Coordinates of C-alpha atoms and ligand atoms in Angstrom, one line a residue:
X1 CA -25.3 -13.4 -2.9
X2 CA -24.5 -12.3 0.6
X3 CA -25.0 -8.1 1.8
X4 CA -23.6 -4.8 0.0
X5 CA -20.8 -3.8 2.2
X6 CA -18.6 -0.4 1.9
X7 CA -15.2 -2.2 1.7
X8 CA -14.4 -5.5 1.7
X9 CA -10.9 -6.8 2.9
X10 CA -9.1 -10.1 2.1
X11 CA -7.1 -11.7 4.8
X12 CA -7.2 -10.9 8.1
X13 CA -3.1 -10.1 8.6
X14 CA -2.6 -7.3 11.1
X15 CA -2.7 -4.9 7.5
X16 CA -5.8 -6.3 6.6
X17 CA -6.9 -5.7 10.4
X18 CA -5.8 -2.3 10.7
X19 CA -7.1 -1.5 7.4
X20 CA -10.5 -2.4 8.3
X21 CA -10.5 -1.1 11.9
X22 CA -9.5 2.4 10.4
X23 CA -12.3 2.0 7.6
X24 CA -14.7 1.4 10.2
X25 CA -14.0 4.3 12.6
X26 CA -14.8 6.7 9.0
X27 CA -17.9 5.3 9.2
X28 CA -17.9 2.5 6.8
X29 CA -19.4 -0.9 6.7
X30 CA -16.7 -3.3 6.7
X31 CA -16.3 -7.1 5.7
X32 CA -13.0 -9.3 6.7
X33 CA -12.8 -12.7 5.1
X34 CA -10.2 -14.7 6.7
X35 CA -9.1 -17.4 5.0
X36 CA -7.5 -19.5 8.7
X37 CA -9.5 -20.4 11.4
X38 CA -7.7 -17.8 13.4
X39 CA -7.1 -14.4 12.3
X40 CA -3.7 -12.7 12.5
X41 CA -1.5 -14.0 9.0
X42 CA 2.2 -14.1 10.3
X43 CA 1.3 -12.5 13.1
X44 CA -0.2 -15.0 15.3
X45 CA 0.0 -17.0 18.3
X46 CA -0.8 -20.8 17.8
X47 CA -1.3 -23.5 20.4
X48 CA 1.5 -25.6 18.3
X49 CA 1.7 -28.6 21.0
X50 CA -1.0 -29.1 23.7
X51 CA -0.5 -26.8 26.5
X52 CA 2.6 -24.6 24.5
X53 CA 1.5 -21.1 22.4
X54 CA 4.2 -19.8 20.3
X55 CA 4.6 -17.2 17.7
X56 CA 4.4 -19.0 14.8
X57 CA 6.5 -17.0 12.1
X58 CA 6.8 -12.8 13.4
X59 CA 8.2 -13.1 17.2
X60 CA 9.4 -9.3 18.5
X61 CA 8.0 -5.9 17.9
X62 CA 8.7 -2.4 17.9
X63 CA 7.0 -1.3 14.1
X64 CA 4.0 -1.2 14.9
X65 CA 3.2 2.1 15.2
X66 CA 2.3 4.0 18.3
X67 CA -0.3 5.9 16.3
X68 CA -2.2 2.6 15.7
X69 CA -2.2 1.8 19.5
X70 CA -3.1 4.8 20.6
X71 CA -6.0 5.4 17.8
X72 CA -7.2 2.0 17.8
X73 CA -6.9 1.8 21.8
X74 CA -5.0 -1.3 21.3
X75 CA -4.0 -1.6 25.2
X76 CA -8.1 -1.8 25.9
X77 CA -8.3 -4.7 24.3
X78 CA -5.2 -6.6 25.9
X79 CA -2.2 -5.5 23.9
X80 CA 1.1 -5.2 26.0
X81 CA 4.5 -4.8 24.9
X82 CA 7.5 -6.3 27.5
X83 CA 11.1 -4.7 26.5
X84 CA 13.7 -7.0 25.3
X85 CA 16.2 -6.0 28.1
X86 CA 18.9 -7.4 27.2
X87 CA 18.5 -7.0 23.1
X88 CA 21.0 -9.7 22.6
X89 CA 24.0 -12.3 23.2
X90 CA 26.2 -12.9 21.0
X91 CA 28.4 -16.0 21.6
X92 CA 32.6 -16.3 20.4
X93 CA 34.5 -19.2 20.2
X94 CA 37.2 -18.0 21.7
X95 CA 34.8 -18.2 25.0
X96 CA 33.9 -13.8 25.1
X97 CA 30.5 -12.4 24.3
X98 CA 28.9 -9.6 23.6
X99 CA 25.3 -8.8 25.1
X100 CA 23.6 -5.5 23.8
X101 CA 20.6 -3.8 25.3
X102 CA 18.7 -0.9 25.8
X103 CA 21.0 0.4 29.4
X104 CA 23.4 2.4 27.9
X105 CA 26.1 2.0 30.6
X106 CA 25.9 -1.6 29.8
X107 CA 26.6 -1.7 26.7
X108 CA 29.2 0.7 26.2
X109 CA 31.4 -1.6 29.1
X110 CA 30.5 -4.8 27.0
X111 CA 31.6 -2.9 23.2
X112 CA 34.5 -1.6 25.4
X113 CA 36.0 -5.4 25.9
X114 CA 36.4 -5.6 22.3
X115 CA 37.2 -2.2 21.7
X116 CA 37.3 1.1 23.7
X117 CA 37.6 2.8 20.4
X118 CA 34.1 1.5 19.4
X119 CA 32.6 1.7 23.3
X120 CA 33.3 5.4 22.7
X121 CA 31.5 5.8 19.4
X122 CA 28.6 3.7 19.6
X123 CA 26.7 6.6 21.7
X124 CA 27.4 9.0 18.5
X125 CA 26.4 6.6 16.0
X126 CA 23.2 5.8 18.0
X127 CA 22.2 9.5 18.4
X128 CA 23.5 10.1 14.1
X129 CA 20.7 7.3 13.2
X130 CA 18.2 9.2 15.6
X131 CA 18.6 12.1 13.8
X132 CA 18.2 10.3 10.4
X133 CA 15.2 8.8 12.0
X134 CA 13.5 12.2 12.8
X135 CA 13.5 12.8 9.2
X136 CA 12.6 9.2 7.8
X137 CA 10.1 8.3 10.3
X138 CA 7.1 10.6 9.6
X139 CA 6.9 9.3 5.9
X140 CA 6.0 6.0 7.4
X141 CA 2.7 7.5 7.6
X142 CA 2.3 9.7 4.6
X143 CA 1.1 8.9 1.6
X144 CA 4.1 10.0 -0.7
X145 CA 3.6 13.1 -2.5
X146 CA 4.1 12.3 -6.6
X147 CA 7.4 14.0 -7.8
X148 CA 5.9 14.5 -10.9
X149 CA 2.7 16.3 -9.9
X150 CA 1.6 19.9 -10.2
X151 CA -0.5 19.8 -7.5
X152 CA -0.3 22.2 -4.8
X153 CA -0.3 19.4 -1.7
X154 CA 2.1 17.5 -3.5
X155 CA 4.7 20.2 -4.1
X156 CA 3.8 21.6 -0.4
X157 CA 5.1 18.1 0.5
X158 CA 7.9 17.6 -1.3
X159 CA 9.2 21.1 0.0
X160 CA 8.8 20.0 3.7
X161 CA 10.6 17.3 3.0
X162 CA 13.1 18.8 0.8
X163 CA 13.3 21.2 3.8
X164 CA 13.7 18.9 6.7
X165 CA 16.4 16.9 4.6
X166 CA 18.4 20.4 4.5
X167 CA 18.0 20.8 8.1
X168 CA 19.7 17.5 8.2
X169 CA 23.2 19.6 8.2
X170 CA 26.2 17.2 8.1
X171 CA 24.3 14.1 8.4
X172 CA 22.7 14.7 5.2
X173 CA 25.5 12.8 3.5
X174 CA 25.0 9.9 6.1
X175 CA 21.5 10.2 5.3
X176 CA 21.9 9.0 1.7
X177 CA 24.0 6.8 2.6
X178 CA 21.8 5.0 5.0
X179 CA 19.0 5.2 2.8
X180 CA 20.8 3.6 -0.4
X181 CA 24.1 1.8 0.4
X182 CA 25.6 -1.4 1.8
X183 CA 25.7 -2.1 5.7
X184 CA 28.8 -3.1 6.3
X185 CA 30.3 0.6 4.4
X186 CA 28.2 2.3 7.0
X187 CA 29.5 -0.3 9.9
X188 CA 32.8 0.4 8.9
X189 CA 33.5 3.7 8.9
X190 CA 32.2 3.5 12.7
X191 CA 33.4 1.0 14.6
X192 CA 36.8 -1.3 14.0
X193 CA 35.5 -4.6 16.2
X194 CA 34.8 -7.6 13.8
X195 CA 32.3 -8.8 16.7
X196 CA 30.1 -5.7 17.5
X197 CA 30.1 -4.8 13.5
X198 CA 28.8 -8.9 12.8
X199 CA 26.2 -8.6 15.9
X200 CA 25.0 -5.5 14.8
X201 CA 24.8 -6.8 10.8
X202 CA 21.9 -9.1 11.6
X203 CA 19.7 -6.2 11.8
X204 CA 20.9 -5.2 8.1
X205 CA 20.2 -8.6 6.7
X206 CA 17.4 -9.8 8.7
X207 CA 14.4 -11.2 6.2
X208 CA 17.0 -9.6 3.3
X209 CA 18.3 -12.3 1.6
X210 CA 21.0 -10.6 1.4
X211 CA 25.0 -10.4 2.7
X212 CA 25.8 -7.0 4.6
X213 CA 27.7 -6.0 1.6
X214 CA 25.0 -5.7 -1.0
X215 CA 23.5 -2.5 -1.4
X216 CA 20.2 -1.6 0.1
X217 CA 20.7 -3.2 3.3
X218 CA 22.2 0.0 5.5
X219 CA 18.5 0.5 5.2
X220 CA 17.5 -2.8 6.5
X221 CA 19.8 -2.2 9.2
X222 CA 18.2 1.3 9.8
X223 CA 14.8 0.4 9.6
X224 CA 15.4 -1.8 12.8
X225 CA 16.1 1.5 14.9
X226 CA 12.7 3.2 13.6
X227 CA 10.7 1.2 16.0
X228 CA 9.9 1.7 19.8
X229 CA 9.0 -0.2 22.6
X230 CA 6.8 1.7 24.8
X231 CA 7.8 4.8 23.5
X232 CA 11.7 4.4 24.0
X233 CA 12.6 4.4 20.4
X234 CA 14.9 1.7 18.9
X235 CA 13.9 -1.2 21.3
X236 CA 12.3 -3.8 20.4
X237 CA 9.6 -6.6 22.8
X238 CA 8.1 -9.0 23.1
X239 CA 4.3 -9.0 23.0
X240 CA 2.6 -10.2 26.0
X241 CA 0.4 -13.7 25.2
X242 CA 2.9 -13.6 21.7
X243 CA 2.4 -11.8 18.6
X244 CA -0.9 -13.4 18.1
X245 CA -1.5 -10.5 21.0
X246 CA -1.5 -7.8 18.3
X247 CA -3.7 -9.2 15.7
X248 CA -6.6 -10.5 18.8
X249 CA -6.3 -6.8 19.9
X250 CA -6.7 -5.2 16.6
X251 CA -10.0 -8.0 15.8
X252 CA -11.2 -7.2 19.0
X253 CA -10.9 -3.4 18.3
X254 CA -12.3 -3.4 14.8
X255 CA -15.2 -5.5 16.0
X256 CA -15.8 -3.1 18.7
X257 CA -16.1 -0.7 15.4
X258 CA -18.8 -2.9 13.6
X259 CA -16.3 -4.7 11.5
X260 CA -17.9 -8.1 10.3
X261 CA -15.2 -10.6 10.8
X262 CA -15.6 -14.1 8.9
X263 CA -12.8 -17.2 9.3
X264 CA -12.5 -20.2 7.5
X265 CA -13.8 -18.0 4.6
X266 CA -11.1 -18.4 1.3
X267 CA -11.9 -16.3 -1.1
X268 CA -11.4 -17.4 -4.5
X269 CA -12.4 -14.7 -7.0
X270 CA -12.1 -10.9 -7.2
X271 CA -15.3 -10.5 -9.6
X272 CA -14.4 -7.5 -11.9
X273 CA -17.6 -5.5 -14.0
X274 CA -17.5 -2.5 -16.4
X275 CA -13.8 -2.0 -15.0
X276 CA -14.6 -2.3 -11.5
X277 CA -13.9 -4.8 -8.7
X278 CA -17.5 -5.4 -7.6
X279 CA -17.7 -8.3 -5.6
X280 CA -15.7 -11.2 -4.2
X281 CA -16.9 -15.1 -4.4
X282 CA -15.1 -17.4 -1.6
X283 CA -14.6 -20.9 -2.4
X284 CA -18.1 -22.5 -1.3
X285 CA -19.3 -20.1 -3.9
X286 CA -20.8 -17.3 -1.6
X287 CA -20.9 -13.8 -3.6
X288 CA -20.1 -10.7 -1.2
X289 CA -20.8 -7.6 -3.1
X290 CA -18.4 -4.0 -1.7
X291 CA -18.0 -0.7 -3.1
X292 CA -14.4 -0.8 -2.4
X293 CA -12.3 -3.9 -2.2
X294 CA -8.9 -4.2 -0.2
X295 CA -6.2 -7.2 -0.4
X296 CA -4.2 -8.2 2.6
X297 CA -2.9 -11.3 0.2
X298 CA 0.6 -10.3 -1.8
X299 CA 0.1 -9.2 -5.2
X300 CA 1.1 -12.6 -6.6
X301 CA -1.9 -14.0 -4.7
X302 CA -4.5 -10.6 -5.6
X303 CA -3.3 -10.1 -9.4
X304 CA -2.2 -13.1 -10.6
X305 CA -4.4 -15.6 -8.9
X306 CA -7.2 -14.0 -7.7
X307 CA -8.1 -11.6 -10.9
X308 CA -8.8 -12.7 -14.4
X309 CA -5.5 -11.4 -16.2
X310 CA -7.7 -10.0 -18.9
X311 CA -9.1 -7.2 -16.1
X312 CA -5.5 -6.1 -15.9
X313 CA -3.4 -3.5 -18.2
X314 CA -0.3 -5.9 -19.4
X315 CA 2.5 -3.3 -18.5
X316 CA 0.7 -3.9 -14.7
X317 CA 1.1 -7.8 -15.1
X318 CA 4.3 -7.9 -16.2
X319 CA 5.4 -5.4 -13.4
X320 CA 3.9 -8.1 -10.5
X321 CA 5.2 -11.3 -12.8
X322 CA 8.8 -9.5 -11.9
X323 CA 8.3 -8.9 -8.2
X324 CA 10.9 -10.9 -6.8
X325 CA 9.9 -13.2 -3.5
X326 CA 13.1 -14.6 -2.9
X327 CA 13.4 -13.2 0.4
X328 CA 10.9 -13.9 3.5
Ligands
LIG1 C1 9.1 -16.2 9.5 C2 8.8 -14.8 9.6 C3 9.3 -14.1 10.7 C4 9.0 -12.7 10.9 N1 9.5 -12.1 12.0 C5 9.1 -10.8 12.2 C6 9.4 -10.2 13.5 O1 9.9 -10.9 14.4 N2 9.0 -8.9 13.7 C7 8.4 -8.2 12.7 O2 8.1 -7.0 12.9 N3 8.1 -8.8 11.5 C8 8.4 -10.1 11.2 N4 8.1 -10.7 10.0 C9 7.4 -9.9 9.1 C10 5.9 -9.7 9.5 O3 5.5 -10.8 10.1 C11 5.1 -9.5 8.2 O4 5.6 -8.4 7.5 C12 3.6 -9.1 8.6 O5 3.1 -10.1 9.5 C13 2.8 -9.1 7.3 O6 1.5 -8.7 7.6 P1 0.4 -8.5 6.5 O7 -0.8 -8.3 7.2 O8 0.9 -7.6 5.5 O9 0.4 -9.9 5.7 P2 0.1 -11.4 6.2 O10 0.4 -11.6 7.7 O11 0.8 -12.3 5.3 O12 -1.5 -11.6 6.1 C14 -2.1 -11.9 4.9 C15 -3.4 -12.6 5.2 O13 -4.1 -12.8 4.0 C16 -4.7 -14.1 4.1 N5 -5.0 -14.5 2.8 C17 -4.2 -14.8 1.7 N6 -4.9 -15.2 0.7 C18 -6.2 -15.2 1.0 C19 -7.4 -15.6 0.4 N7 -7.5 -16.0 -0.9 N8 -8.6 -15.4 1.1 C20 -8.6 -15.0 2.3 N9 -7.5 -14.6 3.0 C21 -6.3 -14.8 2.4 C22 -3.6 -14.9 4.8 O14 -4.2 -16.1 5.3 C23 -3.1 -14.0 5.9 O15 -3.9 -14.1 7.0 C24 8.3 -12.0 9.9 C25 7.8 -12.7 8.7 C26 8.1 -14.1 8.6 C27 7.5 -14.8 7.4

């Protein structure tokens, strides 16, 4: 039976990092068990031939938010960001191309050879999603107020951003739009080119499983313009040494903060007592025992593998039995 920690997290993926790093600057004692040799999950740089590192799975950034640098003082610790400049190259086979990137003038002159109509709008449908994105982007760090609660900080919430939404104006409309239909409605009410509407559809389908089309995915395409890249919002880059340059950053930082990092350490069994998680036992059999306990894995891996099904209500079981993991 190893030591009593405050919180124990499983996997060391950059939210299992994060979540410990943060648990450790509030003053808890923190335990990461890791089931690789190298920390990180699909954010990770790996030496995949002698003398070549590579981002293994995750290969740009811009979501990782800025609060998380600056509070964890990432950039102390080696993280850099370098600016995808140009974004992209798309390739026709009638011989053109399109290349898009964060200089503005360029951009515009290379939408403009497929369609001036479209070089035109592409600044106002740029600044339309900014505006959405002053609204949406703050809840990435809230916890979501319960519409169905009487209390005082949750109505307080739900006002504000009742409030904000209003203040929206006439892209309130686009708003909802953005937020729950297709991408290629949204695409087409903006722009006419069949080549700067399939470029920019990647970003609406990207890790979707999905065809521009289906509903949902103006958000996927929207979600891509929440990011920033050294605080110019919408651009995304590379990480310096590869993504595995985020996760070494956020160890280094959390062990800075006391956090007890352990590799090569698969845990096998979330120990439930009296209708608590109490402990975790890894696969060689060590116990650790926590007061709280945190999983990085997916909830197929926590609830269904790691728990004994009879710790869990039903309703619960059968909501994570019909999680779908088509997609990546
Ligand atoms: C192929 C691919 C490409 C992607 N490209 C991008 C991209 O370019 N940009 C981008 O922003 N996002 C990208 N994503 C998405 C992004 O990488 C993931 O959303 C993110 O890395 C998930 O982080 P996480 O910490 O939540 O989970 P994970 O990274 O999955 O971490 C979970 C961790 O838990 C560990 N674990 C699981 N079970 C156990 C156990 N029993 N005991 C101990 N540890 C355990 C795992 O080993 C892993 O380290 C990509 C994803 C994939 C799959």
């Amino acid at each position: 039976m190893g030591a009593m920690y405050d919180a124990i997290i499983i996997g060391a993926g950059h939210n299992g990092l994060v979540t410990a790093a943060y648990l450790a600057r509030a003053g808890r004692r923190v335990l990461v068990l890791a089931r690789r040799d190298v920390v990180g999950g699909a954010c990770v740089t790996e030496e995949v031939w002698p003398g070549y590192k590579v981002s293994t799975a995750a290969y740009v950034n811009s979501l990782l938010r800025p609060e998380i640098i600056r509070d964890l003082r990432l950039a102390d610790y080696g993280f850099a960001m370098l600016p995808r400049d140009p974004s992209s190259f798309t390739p026709f086979p009638d011989g053109r191309s399109l290349l898009l990137g964060p200089d503005r003038a360029m951009t515009q002159r290379e939408i403009a050879k497929f369609s001036e109509h479209d070089a035109a709008a592409y600044p106002e449908y740029e600044a339309m999603l900014e505006r959405v994105a002053d609204l949406i982007e703050p809840t990435l760090i809230q916890t979501p107020p319960a519409p169905w609660s009487k209390r005082p900080r949750d109505l307080l919430a739900l006002g504000k951003l009742g409030w904000n939404f209003r203040a929206l104006g006439v892209d309130a409309s686009r708003a909802i739009e953005i937020l729950t239909a297709d991408a290629r409605t949204v695409l087409d009410r903006w722009f006419e080119s069949e080549q700067l509407k399939a470029t920019l559809a990647t970003d609406a389908i990207i890790g979707a499983f999905a065809s521009p089309s289906m509903a949902g995915t103006a958000y996927v395409l929207f979600h891509h313009v929440m990011g920033e890249c050294n605080g110019v919002r919408g651009v995304w880059g590379y990480v310096r040494g590869g993504m595995g340059g985020i996760t070494q950053a956020l160890a280094s930082s959390a062990r800075a903060l006391g956090v007890n990092i352990r590799v090569d350490s698969p845990v096998s069994r979330i120990v439930v007592r009296d209708g608590r998680a109490r402990s975790v036992v890894l696969e060689d059999g060590t116990e650790f025992l926590a007061h709280q306990i945190a999983s990085n894995a997916d909830p197929n891996v926590t609830f269904l593998r790691l728990m004994d099904p009879r710790d869990l209500p039903d309703d619960f079981l059968r909501a994570v039995r019909q999680i779908d993991y088509r997609s990546a």
